[in-house]
PDB file of C-alpha atoms in Angstrom:
ATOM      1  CA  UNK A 681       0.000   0.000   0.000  1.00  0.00           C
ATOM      2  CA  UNK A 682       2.825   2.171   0.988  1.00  0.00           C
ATOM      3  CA  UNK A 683       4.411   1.406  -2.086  1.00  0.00           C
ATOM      4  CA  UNK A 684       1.484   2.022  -4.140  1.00  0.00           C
ATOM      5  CA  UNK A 685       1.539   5.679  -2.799  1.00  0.00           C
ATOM      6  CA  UNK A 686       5.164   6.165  -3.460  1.00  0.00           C
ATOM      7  CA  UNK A 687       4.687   5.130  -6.725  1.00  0.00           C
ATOM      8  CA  UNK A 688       1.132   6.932  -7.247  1.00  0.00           C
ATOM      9  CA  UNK A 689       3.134  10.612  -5.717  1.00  0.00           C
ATOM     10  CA  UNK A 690       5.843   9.793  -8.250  1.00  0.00           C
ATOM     11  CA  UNK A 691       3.737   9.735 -11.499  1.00  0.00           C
ATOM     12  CA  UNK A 692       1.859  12.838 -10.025  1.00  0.00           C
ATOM     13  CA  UNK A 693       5.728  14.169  -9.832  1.00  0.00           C
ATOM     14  CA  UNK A 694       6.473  13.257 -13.193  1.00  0.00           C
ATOM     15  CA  UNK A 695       3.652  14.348 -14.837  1.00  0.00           C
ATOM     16  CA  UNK A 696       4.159  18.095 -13.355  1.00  0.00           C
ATOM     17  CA  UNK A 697       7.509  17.768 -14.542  1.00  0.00           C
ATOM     18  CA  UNK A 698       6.525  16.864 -17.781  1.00  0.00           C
ATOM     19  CA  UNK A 699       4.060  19.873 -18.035  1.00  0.00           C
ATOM     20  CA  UNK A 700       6.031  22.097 -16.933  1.00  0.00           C
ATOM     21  CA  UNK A 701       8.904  21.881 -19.439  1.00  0.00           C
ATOM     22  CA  UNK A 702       6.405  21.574 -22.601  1.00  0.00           C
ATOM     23  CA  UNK A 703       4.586  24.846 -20.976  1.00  0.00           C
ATOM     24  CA  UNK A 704       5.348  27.635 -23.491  1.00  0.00           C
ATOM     25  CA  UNK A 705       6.185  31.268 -22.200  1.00  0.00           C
ATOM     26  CA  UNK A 706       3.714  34.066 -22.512  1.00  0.00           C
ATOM     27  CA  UNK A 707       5.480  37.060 -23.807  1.00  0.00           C
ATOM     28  CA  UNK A 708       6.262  39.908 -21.992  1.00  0.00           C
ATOM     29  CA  UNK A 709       5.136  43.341 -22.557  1.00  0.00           C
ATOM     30  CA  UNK A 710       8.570  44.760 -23.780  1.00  0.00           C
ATOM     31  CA  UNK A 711       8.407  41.811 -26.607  1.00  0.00           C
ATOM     32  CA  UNK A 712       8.541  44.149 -29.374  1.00  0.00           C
ATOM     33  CA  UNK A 713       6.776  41.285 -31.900  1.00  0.00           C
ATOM     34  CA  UNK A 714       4.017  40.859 -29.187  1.00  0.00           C
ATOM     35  CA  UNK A 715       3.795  44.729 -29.237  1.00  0.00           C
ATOM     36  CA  UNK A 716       3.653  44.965 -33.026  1.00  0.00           C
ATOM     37  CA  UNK A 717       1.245  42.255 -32.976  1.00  0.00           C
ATOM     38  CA  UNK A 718      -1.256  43.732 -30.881  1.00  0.00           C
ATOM     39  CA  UNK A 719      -0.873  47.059 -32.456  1.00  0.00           C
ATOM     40  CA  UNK A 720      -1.594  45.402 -36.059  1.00  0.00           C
ATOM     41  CA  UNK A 721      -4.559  43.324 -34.859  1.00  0.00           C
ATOM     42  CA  UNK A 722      -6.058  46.229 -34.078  1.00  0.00           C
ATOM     43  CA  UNK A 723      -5.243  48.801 -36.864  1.00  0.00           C
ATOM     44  CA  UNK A 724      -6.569  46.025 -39.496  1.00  0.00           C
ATOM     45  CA  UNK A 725      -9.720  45.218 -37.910  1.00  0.00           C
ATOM     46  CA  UNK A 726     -10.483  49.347 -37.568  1.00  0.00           C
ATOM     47  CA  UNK A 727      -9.775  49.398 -41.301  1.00  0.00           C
ATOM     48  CA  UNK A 728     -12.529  46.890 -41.931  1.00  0.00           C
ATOM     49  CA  UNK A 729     -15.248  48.463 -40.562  1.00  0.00           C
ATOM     50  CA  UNK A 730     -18.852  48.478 -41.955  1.00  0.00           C
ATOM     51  CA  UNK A 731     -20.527  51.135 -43.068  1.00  0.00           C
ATOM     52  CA  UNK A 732     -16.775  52.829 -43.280  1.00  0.00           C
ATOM     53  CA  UNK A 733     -15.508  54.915 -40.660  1.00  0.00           C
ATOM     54  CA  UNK A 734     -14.470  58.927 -41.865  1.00  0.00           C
ATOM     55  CA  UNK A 735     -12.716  59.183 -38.594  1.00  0.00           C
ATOM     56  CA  UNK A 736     -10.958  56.063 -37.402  1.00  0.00           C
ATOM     57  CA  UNK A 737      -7.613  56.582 -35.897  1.00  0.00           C
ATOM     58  CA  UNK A 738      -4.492  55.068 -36.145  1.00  0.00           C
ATOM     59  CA  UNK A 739      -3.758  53.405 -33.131  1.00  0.00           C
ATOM     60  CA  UNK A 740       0.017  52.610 -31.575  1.00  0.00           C
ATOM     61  CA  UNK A 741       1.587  50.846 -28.333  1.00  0.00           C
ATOM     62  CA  UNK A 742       1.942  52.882 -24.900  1.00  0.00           C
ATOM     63  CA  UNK A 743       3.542  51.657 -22.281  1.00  0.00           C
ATOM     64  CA  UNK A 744       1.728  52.933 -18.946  1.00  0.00           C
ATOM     65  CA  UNK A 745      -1.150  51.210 -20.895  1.00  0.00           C
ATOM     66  CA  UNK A 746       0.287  47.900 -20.793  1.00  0.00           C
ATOM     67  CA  UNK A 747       1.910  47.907 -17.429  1.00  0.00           C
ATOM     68  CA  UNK A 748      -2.189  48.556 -16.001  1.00  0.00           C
ATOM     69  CA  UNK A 749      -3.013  45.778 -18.307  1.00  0.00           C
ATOM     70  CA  UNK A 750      -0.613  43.589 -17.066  1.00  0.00           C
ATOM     71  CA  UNK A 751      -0.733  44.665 -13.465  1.00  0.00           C
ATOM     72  CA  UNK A 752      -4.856  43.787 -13.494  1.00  0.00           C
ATOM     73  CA  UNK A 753      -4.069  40.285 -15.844  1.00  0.00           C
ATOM     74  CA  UNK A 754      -1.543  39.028 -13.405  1.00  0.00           C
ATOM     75  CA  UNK A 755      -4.611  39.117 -10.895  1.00  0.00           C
ATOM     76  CA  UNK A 756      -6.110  36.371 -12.976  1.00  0.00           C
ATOM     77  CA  UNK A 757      -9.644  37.613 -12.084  1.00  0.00           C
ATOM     78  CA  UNK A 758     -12.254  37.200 -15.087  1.00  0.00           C
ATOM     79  CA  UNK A 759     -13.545  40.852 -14.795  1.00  0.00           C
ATOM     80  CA  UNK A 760     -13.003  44.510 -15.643  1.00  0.00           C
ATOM     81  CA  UNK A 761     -10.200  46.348 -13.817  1.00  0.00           C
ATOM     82  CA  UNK A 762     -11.420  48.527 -11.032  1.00  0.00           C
ATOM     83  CA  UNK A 763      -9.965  51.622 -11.515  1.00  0.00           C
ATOM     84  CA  UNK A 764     -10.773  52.162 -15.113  1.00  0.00           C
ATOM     85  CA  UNK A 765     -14.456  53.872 -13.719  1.00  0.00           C
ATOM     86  CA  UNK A 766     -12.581  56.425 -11.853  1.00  0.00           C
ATOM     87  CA  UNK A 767     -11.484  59.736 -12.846  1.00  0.00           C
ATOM     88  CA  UNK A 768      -7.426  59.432 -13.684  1.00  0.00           C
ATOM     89  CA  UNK A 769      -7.940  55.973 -11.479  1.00  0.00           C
ATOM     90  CA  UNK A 770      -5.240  53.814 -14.011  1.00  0.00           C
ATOM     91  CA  UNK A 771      -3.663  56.136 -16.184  1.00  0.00           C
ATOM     92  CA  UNK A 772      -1.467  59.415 -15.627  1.00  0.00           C
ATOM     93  CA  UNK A 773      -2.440  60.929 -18.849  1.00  0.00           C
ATOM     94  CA  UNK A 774      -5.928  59.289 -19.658  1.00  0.00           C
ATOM     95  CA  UNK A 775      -8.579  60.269 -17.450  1.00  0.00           C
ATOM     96  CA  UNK A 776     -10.739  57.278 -18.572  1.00  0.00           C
ATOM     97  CA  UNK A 777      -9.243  54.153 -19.541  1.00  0.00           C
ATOM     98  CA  UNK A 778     -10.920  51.779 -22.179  1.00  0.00           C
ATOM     99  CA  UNK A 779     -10.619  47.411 -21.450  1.00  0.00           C
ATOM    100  CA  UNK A 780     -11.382  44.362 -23.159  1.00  0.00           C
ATOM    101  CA  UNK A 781     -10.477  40.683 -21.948  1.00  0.00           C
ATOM    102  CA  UNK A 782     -10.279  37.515 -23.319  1.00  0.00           C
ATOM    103  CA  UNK A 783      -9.903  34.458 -21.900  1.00  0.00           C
ATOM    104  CA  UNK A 784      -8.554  31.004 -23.390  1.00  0.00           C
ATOM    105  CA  UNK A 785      -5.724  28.221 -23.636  1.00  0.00           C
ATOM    106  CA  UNK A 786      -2.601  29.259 -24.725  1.00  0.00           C
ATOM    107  CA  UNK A 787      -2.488  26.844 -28.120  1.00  0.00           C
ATOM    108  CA  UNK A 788      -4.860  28.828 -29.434  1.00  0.00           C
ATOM    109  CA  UNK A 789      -3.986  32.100 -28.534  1.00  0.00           C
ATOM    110  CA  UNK A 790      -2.613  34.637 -31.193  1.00  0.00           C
ATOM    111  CA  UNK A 791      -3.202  39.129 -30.153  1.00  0.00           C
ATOM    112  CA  UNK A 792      -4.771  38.221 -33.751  1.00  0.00           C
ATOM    113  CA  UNK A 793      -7.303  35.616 -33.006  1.00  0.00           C
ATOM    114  CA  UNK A 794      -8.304  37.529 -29.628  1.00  0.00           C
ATOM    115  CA  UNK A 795      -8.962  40.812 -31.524  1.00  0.00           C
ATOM    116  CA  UNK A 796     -10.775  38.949 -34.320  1.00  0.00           C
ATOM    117  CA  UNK A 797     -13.176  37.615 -31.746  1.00  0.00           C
ATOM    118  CA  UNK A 798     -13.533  40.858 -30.445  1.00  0.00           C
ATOM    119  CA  UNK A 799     -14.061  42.241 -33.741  1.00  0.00           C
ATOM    120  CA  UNK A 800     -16.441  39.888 -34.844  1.00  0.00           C
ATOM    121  CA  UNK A 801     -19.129  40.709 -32.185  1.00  0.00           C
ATOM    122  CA  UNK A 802     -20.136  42.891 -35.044  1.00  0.00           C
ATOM    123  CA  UNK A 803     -22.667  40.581 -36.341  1.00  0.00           C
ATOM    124  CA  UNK A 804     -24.558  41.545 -33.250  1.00  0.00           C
ATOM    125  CA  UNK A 805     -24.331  45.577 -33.591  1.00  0.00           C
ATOM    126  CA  UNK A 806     -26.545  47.174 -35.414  1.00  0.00           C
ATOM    127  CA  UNK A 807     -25.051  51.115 -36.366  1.00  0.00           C
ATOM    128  CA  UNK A 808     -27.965  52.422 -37.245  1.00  0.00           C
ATOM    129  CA  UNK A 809     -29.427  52.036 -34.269  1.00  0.00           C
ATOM    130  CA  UNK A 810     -26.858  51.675 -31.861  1.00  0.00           C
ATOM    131  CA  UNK A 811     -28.769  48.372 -30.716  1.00  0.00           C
ATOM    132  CA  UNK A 812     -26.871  45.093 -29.031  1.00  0.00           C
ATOM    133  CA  UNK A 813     -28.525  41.661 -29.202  1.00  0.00           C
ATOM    134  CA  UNK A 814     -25.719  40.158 -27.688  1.00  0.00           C
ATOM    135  CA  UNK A 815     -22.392  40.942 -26.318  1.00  0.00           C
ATOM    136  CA  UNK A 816     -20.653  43.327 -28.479  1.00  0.00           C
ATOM    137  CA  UNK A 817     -19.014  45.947 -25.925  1.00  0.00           C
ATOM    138  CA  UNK A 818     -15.384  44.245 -27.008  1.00  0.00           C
ATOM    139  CA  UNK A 819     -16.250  45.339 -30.493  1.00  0.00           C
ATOM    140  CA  UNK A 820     -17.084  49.003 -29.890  1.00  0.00           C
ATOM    141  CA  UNK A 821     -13.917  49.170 -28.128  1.00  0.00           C
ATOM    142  CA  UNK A 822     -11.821  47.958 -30.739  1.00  0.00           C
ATOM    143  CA  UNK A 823     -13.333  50.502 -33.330  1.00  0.00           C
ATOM    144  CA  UNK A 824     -14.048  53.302 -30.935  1.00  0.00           C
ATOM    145  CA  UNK A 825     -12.640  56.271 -33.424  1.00  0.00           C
ATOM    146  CA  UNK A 826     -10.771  58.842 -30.811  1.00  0.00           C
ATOM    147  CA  UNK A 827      -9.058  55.618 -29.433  1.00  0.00           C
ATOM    148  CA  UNK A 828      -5.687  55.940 -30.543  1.00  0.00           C
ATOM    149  CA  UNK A 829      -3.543  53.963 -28.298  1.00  0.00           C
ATOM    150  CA  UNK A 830      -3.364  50.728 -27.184  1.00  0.00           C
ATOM    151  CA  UNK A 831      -1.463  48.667 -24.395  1.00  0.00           C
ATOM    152  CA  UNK A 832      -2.134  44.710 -23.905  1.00  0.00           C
ATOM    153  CA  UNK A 833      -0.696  42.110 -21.303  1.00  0.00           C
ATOM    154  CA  UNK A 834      -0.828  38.041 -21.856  1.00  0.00           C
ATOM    155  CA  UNK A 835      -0.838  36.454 -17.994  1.00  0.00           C
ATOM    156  CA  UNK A 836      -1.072  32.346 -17.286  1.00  0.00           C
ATOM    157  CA  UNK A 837      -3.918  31.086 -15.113  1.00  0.00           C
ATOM    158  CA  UNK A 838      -4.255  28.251 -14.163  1.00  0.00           C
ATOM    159  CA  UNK A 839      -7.134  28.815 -11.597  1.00  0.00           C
ATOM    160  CA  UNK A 840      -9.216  30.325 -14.076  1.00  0.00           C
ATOM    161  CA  UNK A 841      -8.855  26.818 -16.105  1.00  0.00           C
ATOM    162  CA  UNK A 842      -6.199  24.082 -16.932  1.00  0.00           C
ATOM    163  CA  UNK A 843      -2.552  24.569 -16.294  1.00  0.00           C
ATOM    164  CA  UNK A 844      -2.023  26.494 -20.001  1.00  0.00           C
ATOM    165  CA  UNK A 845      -5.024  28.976 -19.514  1.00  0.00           C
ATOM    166  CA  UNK A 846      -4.682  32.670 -20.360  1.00  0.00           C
ATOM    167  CA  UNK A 847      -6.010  35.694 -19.897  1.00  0.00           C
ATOM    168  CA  UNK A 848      -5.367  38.588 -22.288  1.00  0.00           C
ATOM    169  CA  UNK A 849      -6.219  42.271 -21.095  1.00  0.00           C
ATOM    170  CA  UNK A 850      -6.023  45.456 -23.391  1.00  0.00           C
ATOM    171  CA  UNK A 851      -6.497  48.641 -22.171  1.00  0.00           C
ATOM    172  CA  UNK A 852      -7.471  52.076 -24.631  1.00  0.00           C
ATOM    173  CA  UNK A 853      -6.883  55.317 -24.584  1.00  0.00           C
ATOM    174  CA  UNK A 854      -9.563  57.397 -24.298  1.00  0.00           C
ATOM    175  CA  UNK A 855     -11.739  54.796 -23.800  1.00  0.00           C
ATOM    176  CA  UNK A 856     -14.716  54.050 -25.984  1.00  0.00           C
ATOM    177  CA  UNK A 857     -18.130  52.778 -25.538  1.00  0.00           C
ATOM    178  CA  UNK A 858     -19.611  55.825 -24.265  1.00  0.00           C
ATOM    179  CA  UNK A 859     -23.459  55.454 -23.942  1.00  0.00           C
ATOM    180  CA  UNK A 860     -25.595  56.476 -26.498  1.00  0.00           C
ATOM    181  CA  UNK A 861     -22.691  57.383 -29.018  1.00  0.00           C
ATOM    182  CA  UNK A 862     -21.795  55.301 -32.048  1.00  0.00           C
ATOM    183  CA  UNK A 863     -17.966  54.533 -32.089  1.00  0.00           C
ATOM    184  CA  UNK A 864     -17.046  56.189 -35.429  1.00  0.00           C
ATOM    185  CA  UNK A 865     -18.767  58.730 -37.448  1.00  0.00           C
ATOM    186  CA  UNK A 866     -19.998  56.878 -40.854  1.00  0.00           C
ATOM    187  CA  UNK A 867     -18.648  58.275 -44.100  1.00  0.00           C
ATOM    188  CA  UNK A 868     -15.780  58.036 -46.948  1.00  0.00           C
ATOM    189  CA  UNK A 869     -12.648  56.805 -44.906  1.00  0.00           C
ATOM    190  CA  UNK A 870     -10.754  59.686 -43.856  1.00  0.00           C
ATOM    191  CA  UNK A 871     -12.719  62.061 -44.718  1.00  0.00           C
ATOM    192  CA  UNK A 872     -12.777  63.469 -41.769  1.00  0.00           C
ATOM    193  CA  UNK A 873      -9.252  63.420 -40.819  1.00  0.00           C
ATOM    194  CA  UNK A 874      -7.813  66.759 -39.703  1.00  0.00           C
ATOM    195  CA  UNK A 875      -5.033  68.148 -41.665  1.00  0.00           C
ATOM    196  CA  UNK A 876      -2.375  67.422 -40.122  1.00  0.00           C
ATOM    197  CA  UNK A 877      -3.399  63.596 -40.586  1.00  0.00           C
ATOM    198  CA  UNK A 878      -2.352  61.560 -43.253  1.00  0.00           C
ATOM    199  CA  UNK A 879      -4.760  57.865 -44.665  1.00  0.00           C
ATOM    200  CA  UNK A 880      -3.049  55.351 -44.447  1.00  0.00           C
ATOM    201  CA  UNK A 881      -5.256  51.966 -44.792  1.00  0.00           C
ATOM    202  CA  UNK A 882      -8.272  54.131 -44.390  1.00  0.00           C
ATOM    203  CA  UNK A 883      -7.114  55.114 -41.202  1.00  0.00           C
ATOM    204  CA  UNK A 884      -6.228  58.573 -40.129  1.00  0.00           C
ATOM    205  CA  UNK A 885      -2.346  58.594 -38.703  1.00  0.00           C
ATOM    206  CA  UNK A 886      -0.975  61.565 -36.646  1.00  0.00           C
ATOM    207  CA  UNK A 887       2.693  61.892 -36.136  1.00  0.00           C
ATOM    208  CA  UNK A 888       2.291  63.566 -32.857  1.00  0.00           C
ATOM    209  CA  UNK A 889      -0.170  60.803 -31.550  1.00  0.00           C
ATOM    210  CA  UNK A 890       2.059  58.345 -33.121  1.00  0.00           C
ATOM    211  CA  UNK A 891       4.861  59.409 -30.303  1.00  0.00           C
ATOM    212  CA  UNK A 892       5.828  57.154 -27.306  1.00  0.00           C
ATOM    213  CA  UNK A 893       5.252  58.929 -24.286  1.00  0.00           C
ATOM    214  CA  UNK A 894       7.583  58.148 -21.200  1.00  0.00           C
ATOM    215  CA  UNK A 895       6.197  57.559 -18.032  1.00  0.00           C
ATOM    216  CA  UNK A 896       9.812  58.080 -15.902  1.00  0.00           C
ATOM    217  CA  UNK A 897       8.854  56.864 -12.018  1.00  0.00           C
ATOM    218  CA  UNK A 898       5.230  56.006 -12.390  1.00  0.00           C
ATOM    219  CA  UNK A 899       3.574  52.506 -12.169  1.00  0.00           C
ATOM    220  CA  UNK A 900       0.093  50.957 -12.013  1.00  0.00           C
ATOM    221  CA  UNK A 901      -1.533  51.441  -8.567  1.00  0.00           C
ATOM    222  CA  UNK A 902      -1.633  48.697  -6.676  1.00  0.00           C
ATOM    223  CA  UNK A 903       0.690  45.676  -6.843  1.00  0.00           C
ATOM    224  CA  UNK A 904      -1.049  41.761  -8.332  1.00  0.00           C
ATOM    225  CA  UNK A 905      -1.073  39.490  -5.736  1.00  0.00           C
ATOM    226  CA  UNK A 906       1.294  36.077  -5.880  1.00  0.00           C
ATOM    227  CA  UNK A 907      -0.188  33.358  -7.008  1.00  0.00           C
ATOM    228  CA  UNK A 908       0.846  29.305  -6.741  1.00  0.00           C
ATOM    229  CA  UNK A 909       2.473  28.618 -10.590  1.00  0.00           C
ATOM    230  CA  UNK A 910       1.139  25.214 -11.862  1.00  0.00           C
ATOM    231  CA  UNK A 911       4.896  23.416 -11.265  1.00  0.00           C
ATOM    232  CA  UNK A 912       5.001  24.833  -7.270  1.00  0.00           C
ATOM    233  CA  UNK A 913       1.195  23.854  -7.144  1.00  0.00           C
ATOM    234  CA  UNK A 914       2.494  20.215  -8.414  1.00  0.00           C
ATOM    235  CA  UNK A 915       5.573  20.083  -5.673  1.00  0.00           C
ATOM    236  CA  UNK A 916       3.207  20.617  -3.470  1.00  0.00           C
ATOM    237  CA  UNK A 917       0.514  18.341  -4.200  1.00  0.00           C
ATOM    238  CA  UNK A 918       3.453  15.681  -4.050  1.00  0.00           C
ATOM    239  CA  UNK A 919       4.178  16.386  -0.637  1.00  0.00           C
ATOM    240  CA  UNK A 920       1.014  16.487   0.809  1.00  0.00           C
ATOM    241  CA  UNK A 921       0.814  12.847  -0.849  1.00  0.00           C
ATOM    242  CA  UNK A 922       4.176  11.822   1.022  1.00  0.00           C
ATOM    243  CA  UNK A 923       2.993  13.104   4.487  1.00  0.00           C
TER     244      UNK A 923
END
């Protein structure tokens, strides 16, 4: 019987093992293909829209963006981040931050195939009357028009699934889905870009938006708490077995 448990705590052991070194790694948030990834999703996705957008921005990567998103994903809590309802509550140049989270195994998970899901909630806006049958806040986010950057975080969670589950957070800035307010203004793309803009797959791009803006000193409020990786919660399964 004894032996039997040995041997039992032992496969347990291996199989953690095992897991753990076929585990791929999430990138990190100063992964400049994750960056340009994200950034791209997005950008094509606002070019597709339907009717066409005359004022859909061109949207690039900010960091104090993605450190909130990755501060509030390494919670691994399925919901919206907390501070993004308060005035200047996430961001030191945004006074309202915009979020959208998905939620999935790793296999499958591309910044691509995340925004696509987003995007395709579109099938359940209707413009023209600014009616929702279903979920489709991710996709007025994506498209929001005066959105024009965009920071996202990749975090592992195992609680919120199997061992390889992940959530993905973006965060927006200035956030979208204000009430009663469709998220572009309909109309030949760009025509309503200013003049200092120039169209660029039917979006309009600003050079001065366009900059990276330092954040020297600052960080999210708040720090994520610790949680158990899947490999320390294995170890310690084992043990608990052994004694």
């Amino acid at each position: 019987m004894v032996l039997k448990k040995k041997l039992s705590c032992l496969w347990t052991l291996g199989l953690c093992l095992v897991a753990s070194k076929s585990s791929a790694k999430v990138p990190s948030i100063t992964d400049q293909n994750f960056k340009d990834s994200c950034v791209e999703a997005h950008n094509v996705m606002r070019g597709k829209v339907w009717p066409p957008a005359a004022d859909m921005k061109h949207m690039t990567w900010d960091d104090a963006l993605a450190k909130i998103a990755k501060a509030w994903a390494s919670k691994c809590q399925f919901k919206h981040n907390t501070c993004a309802s308060k005035s200047y509550g996430c961001h030191p140049t945004f006074e309202y931050i915009g979020e959208n989270i998905w939620l999935g195994a790793l296999i499958i998970f591309s910044p691509k195939s995340a925004v696509d899901a987003w995007f395709n909630e579109t099938e359940f806006y209707d413009y023209n009357t600014l009616a929702c049958s279903k979920v489709c806040g991710h996709y007025t986010q994506v498209v929001w028009a005066n959105s024009y950057k965009v920071g996202c975080a990749i975090k592992m969670c195992p609680n919120l699934g199997r061992h390889q589950t992940v959530i993905f957070v973006c965060n927006y800035g200035p956030a979208g889905n204000y009430p009663n307010r469709p998220p572009y203004t309909e109309g030949d793309s760009c025509s309503l870009c200013s003049e200092k803009d120039t169209c660029i797959e039917k979006l309009c791009r600003n050079k001065e938006l366009d900059k990276p803006a330092k954040y020297p000193n600052w960080s999210p409020q708040g720090k994520a708490p610790q949680l158990i990786s899947y490999h320390s919660w294995c170890l310690v399964s084992v043990l608990l077995r052994l004694f």
